Amino acid sequence: PRAGGGKRVQRSHAAGPSGRGDSGVEAVMLGVSHNVFRKAQSHPFIRYWWRRALRFDERTGMLTAGIPLTITMVATITVSTIMIDRQFELRDLRQRSLSAREASLEEEHRAMREFLKGTEDEYEMKRIPDQFRSGR
């Protein structure tokens, strides 16, 4: 026999500081302990998994810290990937633009040389005399 008269008091797993069960309000009617707000609480299966999740979070911190950090990490990686991709795309467009400009200039130079060769039989690239230069 126990010191308290032999009766065992069964307490809920999620008992608060008062040890009165989930809601904190427990009534005793005709010697039967009855939780007043039992119907207002959800299904026992959901309560069980909720307590398990809270216990898991207390031990690991995965829900309170891990999930927000994971969301932040994924958002950062996504944004930085988009930014870097855009930078590479702009760099590629600039390079193509420069290449097209250089090709058109080269084409113009070639056409000019052909034109000048046709105008004068003895045309060659000679140095312009200093008296005809505008910079000196």
C-alpha positions in Angstrom: 0.0 0.0 0.0 1.0 3.5 -0.7 1.3 6.4 1.8 -1.5 8.3 0.1 -4.1 5.6 0.7 -3.2 3.3 -2.1 -4.9 5.3 -4.9 -2.8 6.2 -7.9 -3.4 9.6 -9.4 -3.0 9.5 -13.2 -1.9 12.8 -14.7 -1.9 13.9 -18.3 1.4 14.1 -20.2 0.8 17.7 -21.0 -0.2 18.7 -17.5 0.6 22.3 -16.6 2.2 23.6 -13.4 -1.0 22.7 -11.5 -1.0 19.1 -12.8 -4.7 19.4 -13.8 -4.5 18.2 -17.4 -4.7 19.9 -20.8 -7.0 22.8 -20.2 -6.2 23.5 -16.6 -9.9 23.2 -15.6 -10.9 19.9 -14.2 -14.1 19.2 -12.2 -14.8 16.3 -9.9 -18.4 15.1 -10.0 -19.5 12.1 -7.9 -15.8 11.2 -7.4 -15.1 11.1 -11.2 -12.6 13.5 -12.5 -13.9 15.2 -15.6 -12.2 17.7 -17.9 -14.7 20.5 -18.6 -13.3 21.6 -21.9 -12.6 18.1 -23.3 -15.1 18.6 -26.2 -13.6 22.0 -27.1 -10.2 20.3 -27.6 -9.5 18.5 -30.9 -9.3 14.8 -31.6 -7.0 12.8 -29.3 -5.0 11.6 -32.3 -4.2 15.2 -33.2 -3.4 16.1 -29.6 -1.0 13.2 -29.5 0.9 14.3 -32.6 0.8 18.0 -31.5 2.5 17.0 -28.2 5.0 14.9 -30.1 5.8 17.8 -32.4 6.3 20.1 -29.4 8.5 17.6 -27.7 10.5 17.2 -30.9 10.9 20.9 -31.2 12.0 21.3 -27.6 14.7 18.8 -28.2 15.9 19.8 -31.6 14.6 23.3 -32.4 13.9 22.2 -36.0 10.5 23.7 -36.1 11.2 27.1 -34.5 14.6 27.6 -35.9 15.1 25.1 -38.7 12.1 25.9 -40.9 12.6 29.7 -40.9 16.3 29.3 -41.6 15.5 26.8 -44.4 13.0 29.2 -46.0 15.6 32.1 -45.8 18.3 29.9 -47.3 16.1 28.8 -50.2 14.9 32.4 -50.9 18.5 33.7 -50.8 19.8 31.0 -53.1 16.9 31.6 -55.5 17.4 35.3 -55.6 21.1 35.1 -56.0 20.8 32.5 -58.8 18.4 34.8 -60.7 20.7 37.8 -60.2 23.8 36.0 -61.4 21.9 34.5 -64.4 20.7 38.0 -65.3 24.3 39.3 -65.1 25.6 36.6 -67.3 22.8 37.2 -69.8 23.6 40.9 -70.0 27.3 40.2 -70.3 26.5 37.8 -73.2 24.3 40.4 -74.9 27.0 43.1 -74.6 29.6 40.7 -76.1 27.3 39.9 -79.0 26.6 43.6 -79.6 30.4 44.3 -79.6 31.0 41.4 -81.9 28.3 42.6 -84.3 29.6 46.1 -84.2 33.2 45.0 -84.9 31.9 42.8 -87.8 30.0 45.7 -89.4 33.1 48.0 -89.0 35.3 45.3 -90.6 32.8 45.0 -93.4 32.8 48.8 -94.0 36.6 48.9 -94.1 36.7 46.1 -96.6 34.1 47.8 -98.8 36.1 51.1 -98.5 39.3 49.4 -99.6 37.6 47.8 -102.5 36.1 51.1 -103.5 39.5 52.9 -103.2 41.2 50.2 -105.2 38.7 50.7 -108.0 39.2 54.4 -108.2 42.9 54.5 -108.6 45.1 51.9 -110.3 48.2 52.6 -108.2 46.4 53.2 -104.9 48.2 52.0 -101.8 48.2 52.8 -98.2 50.7 55.7 -98.0 51.5 58.1 -95.2 49.7 61.4 -95.5 52.2 64.3 -95.7 52.4 66.5 -92.6 51.3 69.6 -94.5 47.9 68.0 -95.1 47.4 66.8 -91.5 45.1 68.9 -89.4 46.6 68.0 -86.0 50.1 69.4 -86.6 
